[in-house]
Amino acid sequence: PVGRQPGLLVDEAMAAGAKADFDVAKAEAEGRHNIAVEKCGAFEGVDKEACVSTADANFAADEAAATALRDTALALQADSNR
C-alpha cells in the first residue's frame, strides 16, 4: 500500500506468527486434554473424577503457557517498535 512503512509489514507478520504459534499450541493442548480425558474413562468414581481434574489442570496450565508465550512475543514486538 502507498505510504506504508516497510517495517509495518514485518511487524504484522511477526504478530501473525505469534498468533499462529498460539493457535497451534492451544490445539495441541486441546488434543492432549481430549486424550487424557478419554483415558480417564478406564476409571470409575473418585478415581475418574481425580483423573479428569488432573487432565483439566494440565490443560489450563498448557493454555496459560501458550497465552504467556504469545503475549510475551507481542510485547517484545511492540517494544521493538518504540
Coordinates of N, CA and C in Angstrom, one line a residue:
P1 N 0.8 -1.2 0.0 CA 0.0 0.0 0.0 C 0.9 1.3 0.0
V2 N 0.3 2.3 -0.6 CA 1.0 3.5 -0.7 C 1.2 4.2 0.6
G3 N 2.3 4.7 0.9 CA 2.6 5.4 2.2 C 2.8 4.5 3.4
R4 N 2.9 3.3 3.2 CA 3.1 2.3 4.3 C 4.6 2.1 4.5
Q5 N 5.0 2.1 5.7 CA 6.4 1.8 6.0 C 6.7 0.3 6.0
P6 N 7.8 0.0 5.4 CA 8.2 -1.5 5.2 C 8.2 -2.2 6.6
G7 N 8.6 -1.5 7.6 CA 8.7 -2.1 9.0 C 7.3 -2.6 9.5
L8 N 6.3 -1.9 9.0 CA 4.9 -2.3 9.5 C 4.5 -3.7 9.0
L9 N 5.0 -4.0 7.7 CA 4.7 -5.4 7.2 C 5.4 -6.4 8.0
V10 N 6.6 -6.2 8.4 CA 7.4 -7.1 9.2 C 6.7 -7.3 10.6
D11 N 6.3 -6.2 11.2 CA 5.6 -6.2 12.5 C 4.3 -7.0 12.4
E12 N 3.5 -6.8 11.3 CA 2.3 -7.5 11.1 C 2.6 -9.0 11.0
A13 N 3.6 -9.4 10.2 CA 4.0 -10.7 10.0 C 4.4 -11.4 11.4
M14 N 5.2 -10.6 12.2 CA 5.6 -11.2 13.5 C 4.4 -11.4 14.4
A15 N 3.4 -10.5 14.4 CA 2.2 -10.6 15.2 C 1.4 -11.8 14.7
A16 N 1.3 -11.9 13.4 CA 0.6 -13.1 12.8 C 1.3 -14.4 13.2
G17 N 2.6 -14.4 13.2 CA 3.3 -15.6 13.6 C 3.1 -16.0 15.0
A18 N 3.1 -14.9 15.9 CA 2.9 -15.2 17.3 C 1.5 -15.7 17.6
K19 N 0.5 -15.2 16.9 CA -0.9 -15.7 17.0 C -1.0 -17.1 16.4
A20 N -0.3 -17.4 15.3 CA -0.4 -18.7 14.7 C 0.2 -19.7 15.7
D21 N 1.4 -19.4 16.3 CA 2.0 -20.3 17.2 C 1.1 -20.5 18.4
F22 N 0.4 -19.5 18.9 CA -0.6 -19.7 19.9 C -1.7 -20.6 19.5
D23 N -2.2 -20.5 18.3 CA -3.3 -21.3 17.8 C -2.8 -22.8 17.8
V24 N -1.6 -23.0 17.3 CA -1.1 -24.4 17.3 C -0.9 -25.0 18.7
A25 N -0.3 -24.2 19.6 CA -0.1 -24.6 20.9 C -1.4 -24.9 21.6
K26 N -2.4 -24.1 21.4 CA -3.7 -24.3 22.0 C -4.4 -25.6 21.4
A27 N -4.3 -25.8 20.1 CA -4.8 -27.0 19.5 C -4.2 -28.3 20.0
E28 N -2.8 -28.2 20.2 CA -2.1 -29.3 20.8 C -2.5 -29.6 22.2
A29 N -2.7 -28.6 23.0 CA -3.2 -28.7 24.4 C -4.6 -29.3 24.4
E30 N -5.4 -28.9 23.5 CA -6.8 -29.4 23.5 C -6.7 -30.9 23.1
G31 N -5.9 -31.3 22.2 CA -5.7 -32.7 21.8 C -5.2 -33.5 23.0
R32 N -4.2 -33.0 23.7 CA -3.7 -33.8 24.8 C -4.8 -33.9 25.9
H33 N -5.5 -32.9 26.1 CA -6.6 -32.9 27.1 C -7.7 -33.9 26.7
N34 N -8.1 -33.9 25.4 CA -9.1 -34.9 25.0 C -8.6 -36.3 25.2
I35 N -7.4 -36.6 24.9 CA -6.8 -37.9 25.0 C -6.8 -38.3 26.5
A36 N -6.3 -37.4 27.3 CA -6.2 -37.6 28.8 C -7.6 -37.9 29.4
V37 N -8.6 -37.1 29.0 CA -10.0 -37.4 29.5 C -10.5 -38.7 29.0
E38 N -10.2 -39.1 27.8 CA -10.6 -40.4 27.2 C -10.0 -41.5 28.0
K39 N -8.7 -41.4 28.4 CA -8.1 -42.4 29.2 C -8.7 -42.5 30.6
C40 N -9.3 -41.4 31.1 CA -9.9 -41.4 32.4 C -11.2 -42.3 32.4
G41 N -11.7 -42.6 31.2 CA -12.8 -43.5 31.1 C -12.5 -44.9 31.7
A42 N -11.3 -45.2 31.8 CA -10.9 -46.5 32.4 C -11.1 -46.6 33.9
F43 N -11.3 -45.4 34.5 CA -11.6 -45.4 35.9 C -13.0 -45.2 36.3
E44 N -13.3 -45.3 37.5 CA -14.7 -45.1 38.0 C -14.7 -44.3 39.3
G45 N -15.8 -43.6 39.5 CA -15.9 -42.9 40.8 C -14.9 -41.8 41.0
V46 N -14.4 -41.9 42.3 CA -13.5 -40.8 42.7 C -12.2 -40.8 41.9
D47 N -11.8 -42.0 41.5 CA -10.5 -42.1 40.7 C -10.7 -41.4 39.3
K48 N -11.9 -41.6 38.7 CA -12.2 -41.0 37.5 C -12.3 -39.5 37.6
E49 N -12.9 -39.0 38.7 CA -13.0 -37.6 39.0 C -11.6 -36.9 39.1
A50 N -10.8 -37.6 39.9 CA -9.4 -37.2 40.1 C -8.6 -37.1 38.8
C51 N -8.8 -38.1 37.9 CA -8.2 -38.2 36.6 C -8.6 -37.0 35.7
V52 N -9.9 -36.8 35.7 CA -10.4 -35.7 34.9 C -9.9 -34.3 35.4
S53 N -9.9 -34.2 36.7 CA -9.4 -33.0 37.4 C -8.0 -32.7 37.0
T54 N -7.2 -33.8 37.0 CA -5.8 -33.6 36.6 C -5.6 -33.2 35.2
A55 N -6.4 -33.8 34.3 CA -6.4 -33.5 32.9 C -6.8 -32.0 32.7
D56 N -7.8 -31.6 33.4 CA -8.3 -30.2 33.3 C -7.2 -29.3 33.8
A57 N -6.6 -29.6 34.9 CA -5.5 -28.7 35.4 C -4.3 -28.6 34.4
N58 N -3.9 -29.8 33.8 CA -2.9 -29.8 32.9 C -3.2 -28.9 31.6
F59 N -4.5 -29.0 31.2 CA -4.9 -28.2 30.1 C -4.9 -26.8 30.4
A60 N -5.3 -26.4 31.6 CA -5.3 -25.0 32.0 C -3.8 -24.5 32.0
A61 N -2.9 -25.3 32.5 CA -1.5 -24.9 32.6 C -0.9 -24.7 31.2
D62 N -1.3 -25.7 30.3 CA -0.8 -25.6 28.9 C -1.3 -24.4 28.2
E63 N -2.6 -24.1 28.4 CA -3.2 -22.9 27.8 C -2.6 -21.6 28.4
A64 N -2.4 -21.6 29.6 CA -1.7 -20.4 30.2 C -0.3 -20.2 29.7
A65 N 0.4 -21.3 29.5 CA 1.8 -21.2 29.0 C 1.7 -20.7 27.5
A66 N 0.8 -21.2 26.7 CA 0.7 -20.7 25.3 C 0.3 -19.2 25.3
T67 N -0.6 -18.8 26.2 CA -1.0 -17.4 26.2 C 0.2 -16.5 26.6
A68 N 0.9 -17.0 27.6 CA 2.1 -16.2 28.1 C 3.1 -16.0 27.0
L69 N 3.4 -17.1 26.3 CA 4.4 -17.0 25.2 C 3.9 -16.1 24.1
R70 N 2.6 -16.2 23.7 CA 2.1 -15.3 22.7 C 2.2 -13.8 23.2
D71 N 1.7 -13.6 24.4 CA 1.7 -12.2 24.9 C 3.1 -11.6 25.0
T72 N 4.1 -12.5 25.4 CA 5.5 -12.0 25.5 C 6.0 -11.7 24.1
A73 N 5.7 -12.5 23.1 CA 6.2 -12.2 21.8 C 5.6 -10.9 21.3
L74 N 4.3 -10.7 21.5 CA 3.7 -9.5 21.1 C 4.2 -8.3 21.8
A75 N 4.5 -8.4 23.1 CA 5.1 -7.3 23.9 C 6.5 -7.0 23.4
L76 N 7.3 -8.0 23.1 CA 8.6 -7.7 22.6 C 8.6 -7.0 21.3
Q77 N 7.6 -7.4 20.5 CA 7.5 -6.8 19.2 C 7.1 -5.4 19.3
A78 N 6.1 -5.1 20.2 CA 5.7 -3.7 20.5 C 6.8 -2.9 21.0
D79 N 7.7 -3.4 21.9 CA 8.8 -2.7 22.4 C 9.8 -2.4 21.4
S80 N 10.0 -3.3 20.4 CA 11.0 -3.0 19.3 C 10.5 -1.9 18.4
N81 N 9.3 -1.6 18.4 CA 8.7 -0.5 17.6 C 8.9 0.8 18.2
R82 N 9.3 0.9 19.4 CA 9.4 2.2 20.1 C 10.7 2.9 19.8

